[in-house]
PDB file of C-alpha atoms in Angstrom:
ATOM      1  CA  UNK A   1      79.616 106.406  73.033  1.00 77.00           C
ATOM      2  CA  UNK A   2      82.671 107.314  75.623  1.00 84.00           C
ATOM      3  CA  UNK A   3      84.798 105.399  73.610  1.00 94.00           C
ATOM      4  CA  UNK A   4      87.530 103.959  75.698  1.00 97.00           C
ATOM      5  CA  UNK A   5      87.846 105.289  79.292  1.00 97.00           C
ATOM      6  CA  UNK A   6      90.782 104.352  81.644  1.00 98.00           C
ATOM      7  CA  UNK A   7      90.962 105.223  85.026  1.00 97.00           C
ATOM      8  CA  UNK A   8      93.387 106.900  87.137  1.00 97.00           C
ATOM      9  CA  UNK A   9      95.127 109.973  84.999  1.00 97.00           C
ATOM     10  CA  UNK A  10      97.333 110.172  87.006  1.00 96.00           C
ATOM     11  CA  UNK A  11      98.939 108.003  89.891  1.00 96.00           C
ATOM     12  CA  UNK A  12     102.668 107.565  91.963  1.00 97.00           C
ATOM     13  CA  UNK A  13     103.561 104.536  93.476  1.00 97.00           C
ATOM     14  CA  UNK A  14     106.280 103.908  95.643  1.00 97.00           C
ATOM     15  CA  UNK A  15     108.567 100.770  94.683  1.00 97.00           C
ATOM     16  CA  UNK A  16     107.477  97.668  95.292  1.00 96.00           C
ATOM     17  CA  UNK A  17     103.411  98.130  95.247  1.00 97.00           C
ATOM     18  CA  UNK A  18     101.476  96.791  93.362  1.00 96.00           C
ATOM     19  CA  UNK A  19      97.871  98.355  91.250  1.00 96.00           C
ATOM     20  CA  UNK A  20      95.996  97.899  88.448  1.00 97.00           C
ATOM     21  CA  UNK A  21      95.327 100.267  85.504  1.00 98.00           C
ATOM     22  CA  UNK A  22      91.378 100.388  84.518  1.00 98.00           C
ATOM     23  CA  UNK A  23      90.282 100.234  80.880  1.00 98.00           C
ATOM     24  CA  UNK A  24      86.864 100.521  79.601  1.00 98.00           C
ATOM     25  CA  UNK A  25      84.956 100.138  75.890  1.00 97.00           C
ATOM     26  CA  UNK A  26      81.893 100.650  74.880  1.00 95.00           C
ATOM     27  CA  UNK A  27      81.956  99.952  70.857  1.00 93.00           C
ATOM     28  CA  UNK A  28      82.005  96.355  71.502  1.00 92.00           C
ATOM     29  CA  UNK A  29      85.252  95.718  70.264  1.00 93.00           C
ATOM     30  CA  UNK A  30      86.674  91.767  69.508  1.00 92.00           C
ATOM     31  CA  UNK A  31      90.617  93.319  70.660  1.00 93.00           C
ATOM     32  CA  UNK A  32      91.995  95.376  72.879  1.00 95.00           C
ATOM     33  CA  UNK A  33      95.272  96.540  73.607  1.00 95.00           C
ATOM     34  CA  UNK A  34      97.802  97.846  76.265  1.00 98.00           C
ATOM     35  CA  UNK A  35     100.942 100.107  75.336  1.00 97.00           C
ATOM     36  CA  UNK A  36     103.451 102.291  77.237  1.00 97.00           C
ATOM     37  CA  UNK A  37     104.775 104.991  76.016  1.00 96.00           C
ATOM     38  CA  UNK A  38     107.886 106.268  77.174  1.00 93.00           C
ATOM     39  CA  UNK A  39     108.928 110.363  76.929  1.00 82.00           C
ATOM     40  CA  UNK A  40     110.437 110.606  73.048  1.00 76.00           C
ATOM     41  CA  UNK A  41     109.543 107.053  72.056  1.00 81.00           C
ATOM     42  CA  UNK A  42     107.053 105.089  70.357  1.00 86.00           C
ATOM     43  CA  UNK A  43     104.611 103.024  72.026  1.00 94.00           C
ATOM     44  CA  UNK A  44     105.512  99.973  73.154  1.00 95.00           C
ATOM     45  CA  UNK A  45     102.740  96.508  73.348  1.00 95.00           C
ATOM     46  CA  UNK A  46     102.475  95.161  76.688  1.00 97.00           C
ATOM     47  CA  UNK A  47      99.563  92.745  75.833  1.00 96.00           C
ATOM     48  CA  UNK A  48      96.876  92.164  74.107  1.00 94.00           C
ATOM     49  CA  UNK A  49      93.119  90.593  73.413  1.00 94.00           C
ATOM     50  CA  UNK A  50      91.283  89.220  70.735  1.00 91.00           C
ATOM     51  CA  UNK A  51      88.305  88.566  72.875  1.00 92.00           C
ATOM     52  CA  UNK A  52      87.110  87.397  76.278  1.00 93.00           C
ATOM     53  CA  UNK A  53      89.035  84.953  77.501  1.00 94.00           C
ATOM     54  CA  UNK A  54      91.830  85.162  75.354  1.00 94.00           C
ATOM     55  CA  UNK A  55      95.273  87.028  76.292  1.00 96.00           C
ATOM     56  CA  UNK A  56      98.903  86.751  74.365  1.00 94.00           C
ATOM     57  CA  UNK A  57     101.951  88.681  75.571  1.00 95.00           C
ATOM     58  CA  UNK A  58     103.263  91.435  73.220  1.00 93.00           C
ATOM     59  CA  UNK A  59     106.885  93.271  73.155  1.00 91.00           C
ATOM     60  CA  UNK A  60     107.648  94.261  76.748  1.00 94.00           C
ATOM     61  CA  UNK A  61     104.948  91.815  79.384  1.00 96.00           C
ATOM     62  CA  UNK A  62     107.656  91.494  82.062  1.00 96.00           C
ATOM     63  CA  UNK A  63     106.279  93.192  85.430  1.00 96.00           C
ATOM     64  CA  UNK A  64     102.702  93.340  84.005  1.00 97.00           C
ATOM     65  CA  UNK A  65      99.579  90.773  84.138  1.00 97.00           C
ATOM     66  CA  UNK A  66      95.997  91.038  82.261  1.00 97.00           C
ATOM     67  CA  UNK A  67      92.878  89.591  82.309  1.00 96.00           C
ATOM     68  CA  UNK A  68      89.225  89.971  79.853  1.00 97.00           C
ATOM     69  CA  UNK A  69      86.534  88.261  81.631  1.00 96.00           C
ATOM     70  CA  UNK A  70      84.538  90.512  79.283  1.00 96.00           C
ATOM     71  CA  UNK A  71      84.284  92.289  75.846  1.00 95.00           C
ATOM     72  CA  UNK A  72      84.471  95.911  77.542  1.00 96.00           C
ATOM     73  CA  UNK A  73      87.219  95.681  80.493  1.00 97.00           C
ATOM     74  CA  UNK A  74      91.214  94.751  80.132  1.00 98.00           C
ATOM     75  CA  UNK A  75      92.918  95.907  82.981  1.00 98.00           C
ATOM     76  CA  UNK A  76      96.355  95.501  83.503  1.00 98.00           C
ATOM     77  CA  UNK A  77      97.751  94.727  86.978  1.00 97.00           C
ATOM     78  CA  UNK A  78     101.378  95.930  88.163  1.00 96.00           C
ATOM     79  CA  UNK A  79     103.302  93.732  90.790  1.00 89.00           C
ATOM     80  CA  UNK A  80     105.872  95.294  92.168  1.00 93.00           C
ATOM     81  CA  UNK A  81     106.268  98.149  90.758  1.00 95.00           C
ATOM     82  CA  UNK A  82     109.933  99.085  89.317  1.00 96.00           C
ATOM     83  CA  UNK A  83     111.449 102.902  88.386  1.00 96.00           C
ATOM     84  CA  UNK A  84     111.279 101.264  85.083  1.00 95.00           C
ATOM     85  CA  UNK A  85     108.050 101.326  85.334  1.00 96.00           C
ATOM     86  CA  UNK A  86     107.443 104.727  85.294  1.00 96.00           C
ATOM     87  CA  UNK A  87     105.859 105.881  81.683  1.00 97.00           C
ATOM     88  CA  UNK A  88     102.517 106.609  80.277  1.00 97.00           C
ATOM     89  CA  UNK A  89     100.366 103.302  79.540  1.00 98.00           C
ATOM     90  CA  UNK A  90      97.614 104.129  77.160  1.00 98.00           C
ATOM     91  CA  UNK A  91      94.629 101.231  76.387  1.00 98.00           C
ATOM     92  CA  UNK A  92      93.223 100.898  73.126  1.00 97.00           C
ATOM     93  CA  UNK A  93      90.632  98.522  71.431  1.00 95.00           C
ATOM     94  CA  UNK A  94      89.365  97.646  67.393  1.00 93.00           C
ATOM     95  CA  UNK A  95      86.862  95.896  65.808  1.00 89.00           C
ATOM     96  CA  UNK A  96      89.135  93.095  64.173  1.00 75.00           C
ATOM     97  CA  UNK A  97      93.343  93.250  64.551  1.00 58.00           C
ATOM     98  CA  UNK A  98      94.401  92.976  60.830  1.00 60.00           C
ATOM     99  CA  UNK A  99      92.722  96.059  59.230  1.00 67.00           C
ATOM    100  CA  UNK A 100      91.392  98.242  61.307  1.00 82.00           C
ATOM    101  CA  UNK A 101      92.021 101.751  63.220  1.00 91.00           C
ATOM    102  CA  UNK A 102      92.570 101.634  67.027  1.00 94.00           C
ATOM    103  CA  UNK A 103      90.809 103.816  69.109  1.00 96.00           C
ATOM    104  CA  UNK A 104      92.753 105.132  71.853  1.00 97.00           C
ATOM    105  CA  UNK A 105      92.403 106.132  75.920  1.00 98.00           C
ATOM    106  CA  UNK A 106      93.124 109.119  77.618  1.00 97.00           C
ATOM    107  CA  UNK A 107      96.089 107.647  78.746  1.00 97.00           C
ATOM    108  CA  UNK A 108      97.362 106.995  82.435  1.00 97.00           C
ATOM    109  CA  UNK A 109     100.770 108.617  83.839  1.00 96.00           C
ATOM    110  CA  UNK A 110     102.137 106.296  86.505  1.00 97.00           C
ATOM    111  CA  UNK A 111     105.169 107.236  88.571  1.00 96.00           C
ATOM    112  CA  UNK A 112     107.059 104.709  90.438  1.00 96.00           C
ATOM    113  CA  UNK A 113     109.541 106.531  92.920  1.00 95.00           C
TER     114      UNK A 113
ATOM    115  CA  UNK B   1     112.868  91.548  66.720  1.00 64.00           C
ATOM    116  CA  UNK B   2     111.093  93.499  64.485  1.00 66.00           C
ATOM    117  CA  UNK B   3     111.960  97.171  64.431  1.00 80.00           C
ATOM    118  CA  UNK B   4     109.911 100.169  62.540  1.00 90.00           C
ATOM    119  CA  UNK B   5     112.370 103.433  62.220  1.00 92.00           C
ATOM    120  CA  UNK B   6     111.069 106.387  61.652  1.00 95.00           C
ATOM    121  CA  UNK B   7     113.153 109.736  60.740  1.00 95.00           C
ATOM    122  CA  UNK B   8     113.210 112.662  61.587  1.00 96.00           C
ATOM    123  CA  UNK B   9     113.195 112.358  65.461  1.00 94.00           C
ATOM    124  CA  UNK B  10     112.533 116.322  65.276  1.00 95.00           C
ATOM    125  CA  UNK B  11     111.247 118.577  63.020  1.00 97.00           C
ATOM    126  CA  UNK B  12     111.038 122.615  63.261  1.00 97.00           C
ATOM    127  CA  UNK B  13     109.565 124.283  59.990  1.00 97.00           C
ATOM    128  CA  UNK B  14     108.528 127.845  59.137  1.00 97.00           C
ATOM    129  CA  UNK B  15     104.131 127.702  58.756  1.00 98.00           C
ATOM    130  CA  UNK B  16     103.648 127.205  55.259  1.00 97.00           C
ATOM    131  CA  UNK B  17     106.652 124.677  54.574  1.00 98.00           C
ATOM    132  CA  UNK B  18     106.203 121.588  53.542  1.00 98.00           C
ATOM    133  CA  UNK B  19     106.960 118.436  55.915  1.00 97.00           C
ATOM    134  CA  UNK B  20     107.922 114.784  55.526  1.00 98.00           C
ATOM    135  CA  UNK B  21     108.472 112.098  58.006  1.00 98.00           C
ATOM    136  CA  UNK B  22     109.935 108.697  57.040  1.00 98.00           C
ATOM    137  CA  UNK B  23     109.289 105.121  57.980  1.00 97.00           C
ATOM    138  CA  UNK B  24     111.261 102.315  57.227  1.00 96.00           C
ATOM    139  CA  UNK B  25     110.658  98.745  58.562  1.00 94.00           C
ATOM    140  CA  UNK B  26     113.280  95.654  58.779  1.00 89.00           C
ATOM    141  CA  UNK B  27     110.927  93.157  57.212  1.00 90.00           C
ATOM    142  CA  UNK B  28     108.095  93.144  54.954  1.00 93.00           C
ATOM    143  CA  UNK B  29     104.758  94.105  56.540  1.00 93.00           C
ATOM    144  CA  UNK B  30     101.775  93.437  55.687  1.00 91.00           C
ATOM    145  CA  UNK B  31      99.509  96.966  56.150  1.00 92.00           C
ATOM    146  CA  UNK B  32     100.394 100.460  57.740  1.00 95.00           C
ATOM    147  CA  UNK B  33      99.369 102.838  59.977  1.00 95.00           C
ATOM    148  CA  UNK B  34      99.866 106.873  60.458  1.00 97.00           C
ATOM    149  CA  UNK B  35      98.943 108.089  63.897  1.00 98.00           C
ATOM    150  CA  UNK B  36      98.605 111.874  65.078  1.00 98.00           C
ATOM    151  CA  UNK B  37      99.642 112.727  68.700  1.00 97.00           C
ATOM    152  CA  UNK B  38      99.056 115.850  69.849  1.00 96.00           C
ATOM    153  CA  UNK B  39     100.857 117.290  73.033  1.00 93.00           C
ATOM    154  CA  UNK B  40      99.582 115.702  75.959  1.00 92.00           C
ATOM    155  CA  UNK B  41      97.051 113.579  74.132  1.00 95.00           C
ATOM    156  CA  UNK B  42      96.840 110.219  72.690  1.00 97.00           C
ATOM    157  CA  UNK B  43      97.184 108.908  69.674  1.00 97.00           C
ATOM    158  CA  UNK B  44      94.332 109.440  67.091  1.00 97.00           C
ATOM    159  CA  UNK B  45      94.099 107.116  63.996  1.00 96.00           C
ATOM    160  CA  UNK B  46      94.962 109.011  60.649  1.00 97.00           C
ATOM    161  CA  UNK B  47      94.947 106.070  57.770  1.00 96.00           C
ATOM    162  CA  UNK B  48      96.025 102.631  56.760  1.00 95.00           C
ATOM    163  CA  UNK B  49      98.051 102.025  53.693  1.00 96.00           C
ATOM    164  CA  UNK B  50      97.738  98.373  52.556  1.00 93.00           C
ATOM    165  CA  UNK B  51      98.862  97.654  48.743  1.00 95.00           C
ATOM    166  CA  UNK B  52     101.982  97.616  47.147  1.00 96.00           C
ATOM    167  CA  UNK B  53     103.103 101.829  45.873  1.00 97.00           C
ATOM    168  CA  UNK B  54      99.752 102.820  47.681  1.00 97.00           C
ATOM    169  CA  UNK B  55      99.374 106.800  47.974  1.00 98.00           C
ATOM    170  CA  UNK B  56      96.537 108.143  50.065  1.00 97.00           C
ATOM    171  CA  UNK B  57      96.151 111.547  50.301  1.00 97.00           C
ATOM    172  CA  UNK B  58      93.687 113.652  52.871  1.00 96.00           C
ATOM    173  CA  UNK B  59      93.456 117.648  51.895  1.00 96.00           C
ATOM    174  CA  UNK B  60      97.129 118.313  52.514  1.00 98.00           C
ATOM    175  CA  UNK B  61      98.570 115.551  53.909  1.00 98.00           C
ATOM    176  CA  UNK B  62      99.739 112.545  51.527  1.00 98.00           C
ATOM    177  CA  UNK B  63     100.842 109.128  52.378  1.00 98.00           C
ATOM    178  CA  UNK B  64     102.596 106.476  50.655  1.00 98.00           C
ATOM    179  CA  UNK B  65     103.410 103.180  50.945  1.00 97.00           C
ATOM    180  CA  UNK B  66     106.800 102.002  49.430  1.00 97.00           C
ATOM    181  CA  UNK B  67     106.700  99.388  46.527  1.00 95.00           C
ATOM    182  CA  UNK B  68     108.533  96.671  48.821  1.00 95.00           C
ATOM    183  CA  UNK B  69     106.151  97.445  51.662  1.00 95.00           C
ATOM    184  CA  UNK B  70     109.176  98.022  53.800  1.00 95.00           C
ATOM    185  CA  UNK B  71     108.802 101.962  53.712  1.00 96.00           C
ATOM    186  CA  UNK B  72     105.899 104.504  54.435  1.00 98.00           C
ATOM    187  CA  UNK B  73     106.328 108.091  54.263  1.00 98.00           C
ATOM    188  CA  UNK B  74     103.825 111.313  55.245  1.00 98.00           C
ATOM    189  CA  UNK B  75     104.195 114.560  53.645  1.00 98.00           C
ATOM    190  CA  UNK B  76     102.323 117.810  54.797  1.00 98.00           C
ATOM    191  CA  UNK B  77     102.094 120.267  51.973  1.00 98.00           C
ATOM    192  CA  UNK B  78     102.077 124.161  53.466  1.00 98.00           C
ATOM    193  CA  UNK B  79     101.815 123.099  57.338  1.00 98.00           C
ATOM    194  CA  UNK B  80      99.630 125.314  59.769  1.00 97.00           C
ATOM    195  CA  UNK B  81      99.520 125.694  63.350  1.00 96.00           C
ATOM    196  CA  UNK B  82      96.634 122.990  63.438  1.00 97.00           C
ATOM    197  CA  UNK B  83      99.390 120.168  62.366  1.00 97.00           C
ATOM    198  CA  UNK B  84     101.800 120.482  65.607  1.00 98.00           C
ATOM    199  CA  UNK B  85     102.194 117.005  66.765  1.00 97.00           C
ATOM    200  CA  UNK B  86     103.957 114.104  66.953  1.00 96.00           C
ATOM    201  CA  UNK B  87     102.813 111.284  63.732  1.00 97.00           C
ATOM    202  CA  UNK B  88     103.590 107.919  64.408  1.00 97.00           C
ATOM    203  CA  UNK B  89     103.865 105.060  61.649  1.00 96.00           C
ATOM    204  CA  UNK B  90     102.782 101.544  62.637  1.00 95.00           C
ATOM    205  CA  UNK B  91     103.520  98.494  61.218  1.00 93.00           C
ATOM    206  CA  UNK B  92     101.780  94.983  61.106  1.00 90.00           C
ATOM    207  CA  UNK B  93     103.663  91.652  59.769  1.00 84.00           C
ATOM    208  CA  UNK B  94     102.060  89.272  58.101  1.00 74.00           C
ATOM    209  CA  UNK B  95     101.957  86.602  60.724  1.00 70.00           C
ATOM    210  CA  UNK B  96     101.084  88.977  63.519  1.00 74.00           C
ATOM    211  CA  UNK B  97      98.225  90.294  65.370  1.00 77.00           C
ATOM    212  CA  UNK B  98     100.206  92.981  66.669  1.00 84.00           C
ATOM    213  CA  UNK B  99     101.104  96.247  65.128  1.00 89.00           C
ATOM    214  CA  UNK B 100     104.997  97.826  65.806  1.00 91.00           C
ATOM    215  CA  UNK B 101     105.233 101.880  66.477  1.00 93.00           C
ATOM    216  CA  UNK B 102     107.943 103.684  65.006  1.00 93.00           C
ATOM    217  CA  UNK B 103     109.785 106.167  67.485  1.00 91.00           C
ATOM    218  CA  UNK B 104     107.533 108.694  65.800  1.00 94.00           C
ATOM    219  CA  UNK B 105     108.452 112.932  64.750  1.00 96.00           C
ATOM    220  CA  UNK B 106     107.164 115.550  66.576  1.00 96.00           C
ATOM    221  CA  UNK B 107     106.693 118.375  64.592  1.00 97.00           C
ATOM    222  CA  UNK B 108     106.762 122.064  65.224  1.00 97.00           C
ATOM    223  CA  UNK B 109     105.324 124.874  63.203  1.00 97.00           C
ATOM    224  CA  UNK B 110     106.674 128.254  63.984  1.00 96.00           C
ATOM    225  CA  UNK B 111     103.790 131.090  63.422  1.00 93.00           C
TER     226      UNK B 111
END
């Protein structure tokens, strides 16, 4: 198993385009979950899963959109991106929400100059 | 909202000293979470308290869950090298799906 893959590492945008973060699962996961992790904070929930189809807005959504057509792939789109903007975003996915571990991506460092 | 605190922000110890972070939480919450971030990495799952005055304990780390379920703290008995990081708590509510990160403590273990 890969686990859960995101694609780019790494990317800079300049203000005001727009792109979409890739996340990928292959444990077959019910929920899945975007953060962003700011340098010398915690991570912050963007949005969330519980399965295809279904999407609910966490602690920070503003300037972000998601969609789950399927059980492996939540990516999260960026409109316009903002300086604020700037951070790491990290995807992660479990089997059920209320009990068990998350399983984490590599993570993906955007820049927004 | 609901906030998770965790102290310290920083921590510096000798190898072989002990270490303790703290977590406290604003409301009750339901379950628990200690994460492990290593520099440049991403967070990796460490355990999940759930009962009332639970204490977990893997080799030399032990974990706790406060009798109110408001508090949650990790202690590291002798660190090494291997434990440099930064441990995050996270907290669930009752009512929620969603679990709430503390600000985390990096630690640093000086050979």
């Amino acid at each position: 198993n890969a686990g859960v893959t995101q694609t780019p590492k790494f990317r800079i945008l300049k203000i005001g385009q727009s792109m979409t973060l890739q996340c990928t699962q292959d444990m077959n996961h019910n929920y899945m979950y975007w953060y962003r992790q700011d340098p010398g904070m915690g991570l912050k929930l963007i949005y969330y899963s519980v399965g295809a189809g279904i999407t609910d807005k966490g602690e920070v959504p503003n300037g972000y959109n998601v969609s789950r057509s399927t059980t492996e792939d939540f990516p999260l789109r960026l409109e316009l991106a903002a300086p604020s903007q700037t951070s790491v975003y990290f995807c992660a996915s479990s089997l059920v929400a209320r009990g068990d571990e998350q399983f984490f991506g590599p993570g993906t460092r955007l820049t927004v100059l | 909202g609901q906030q998770v605190m965790q102290i310290p922000q920083y921590q510096h110890v000798q190898e072989g000293e002990d270490f303790t972070t703290y977590c406290n939480s604003s409301t009750t919450l339901s379950n628990i979470q200690w994460y492990k971030q290593r520099p440049g990495g991403h967070p990796v799952f460490l355990i999940q308290l759930v009962k009332s005055g639970e204490v977990k304990k893997q080799k030399r780390l032990t974990f706790q869950f406060g009798e109110a379920k408001k508090n949650s703290s990790l202690h590291i008995t002798a660190t090494q090298t291997t434990d440099v990081g930064t441990y995050f708590c996270a907290g669930r509510v009752n009512t929620g799906n969603q679990f709430y990160f503390g600000t985390g403590t990096s630690l640093t273990v000086i050979p």
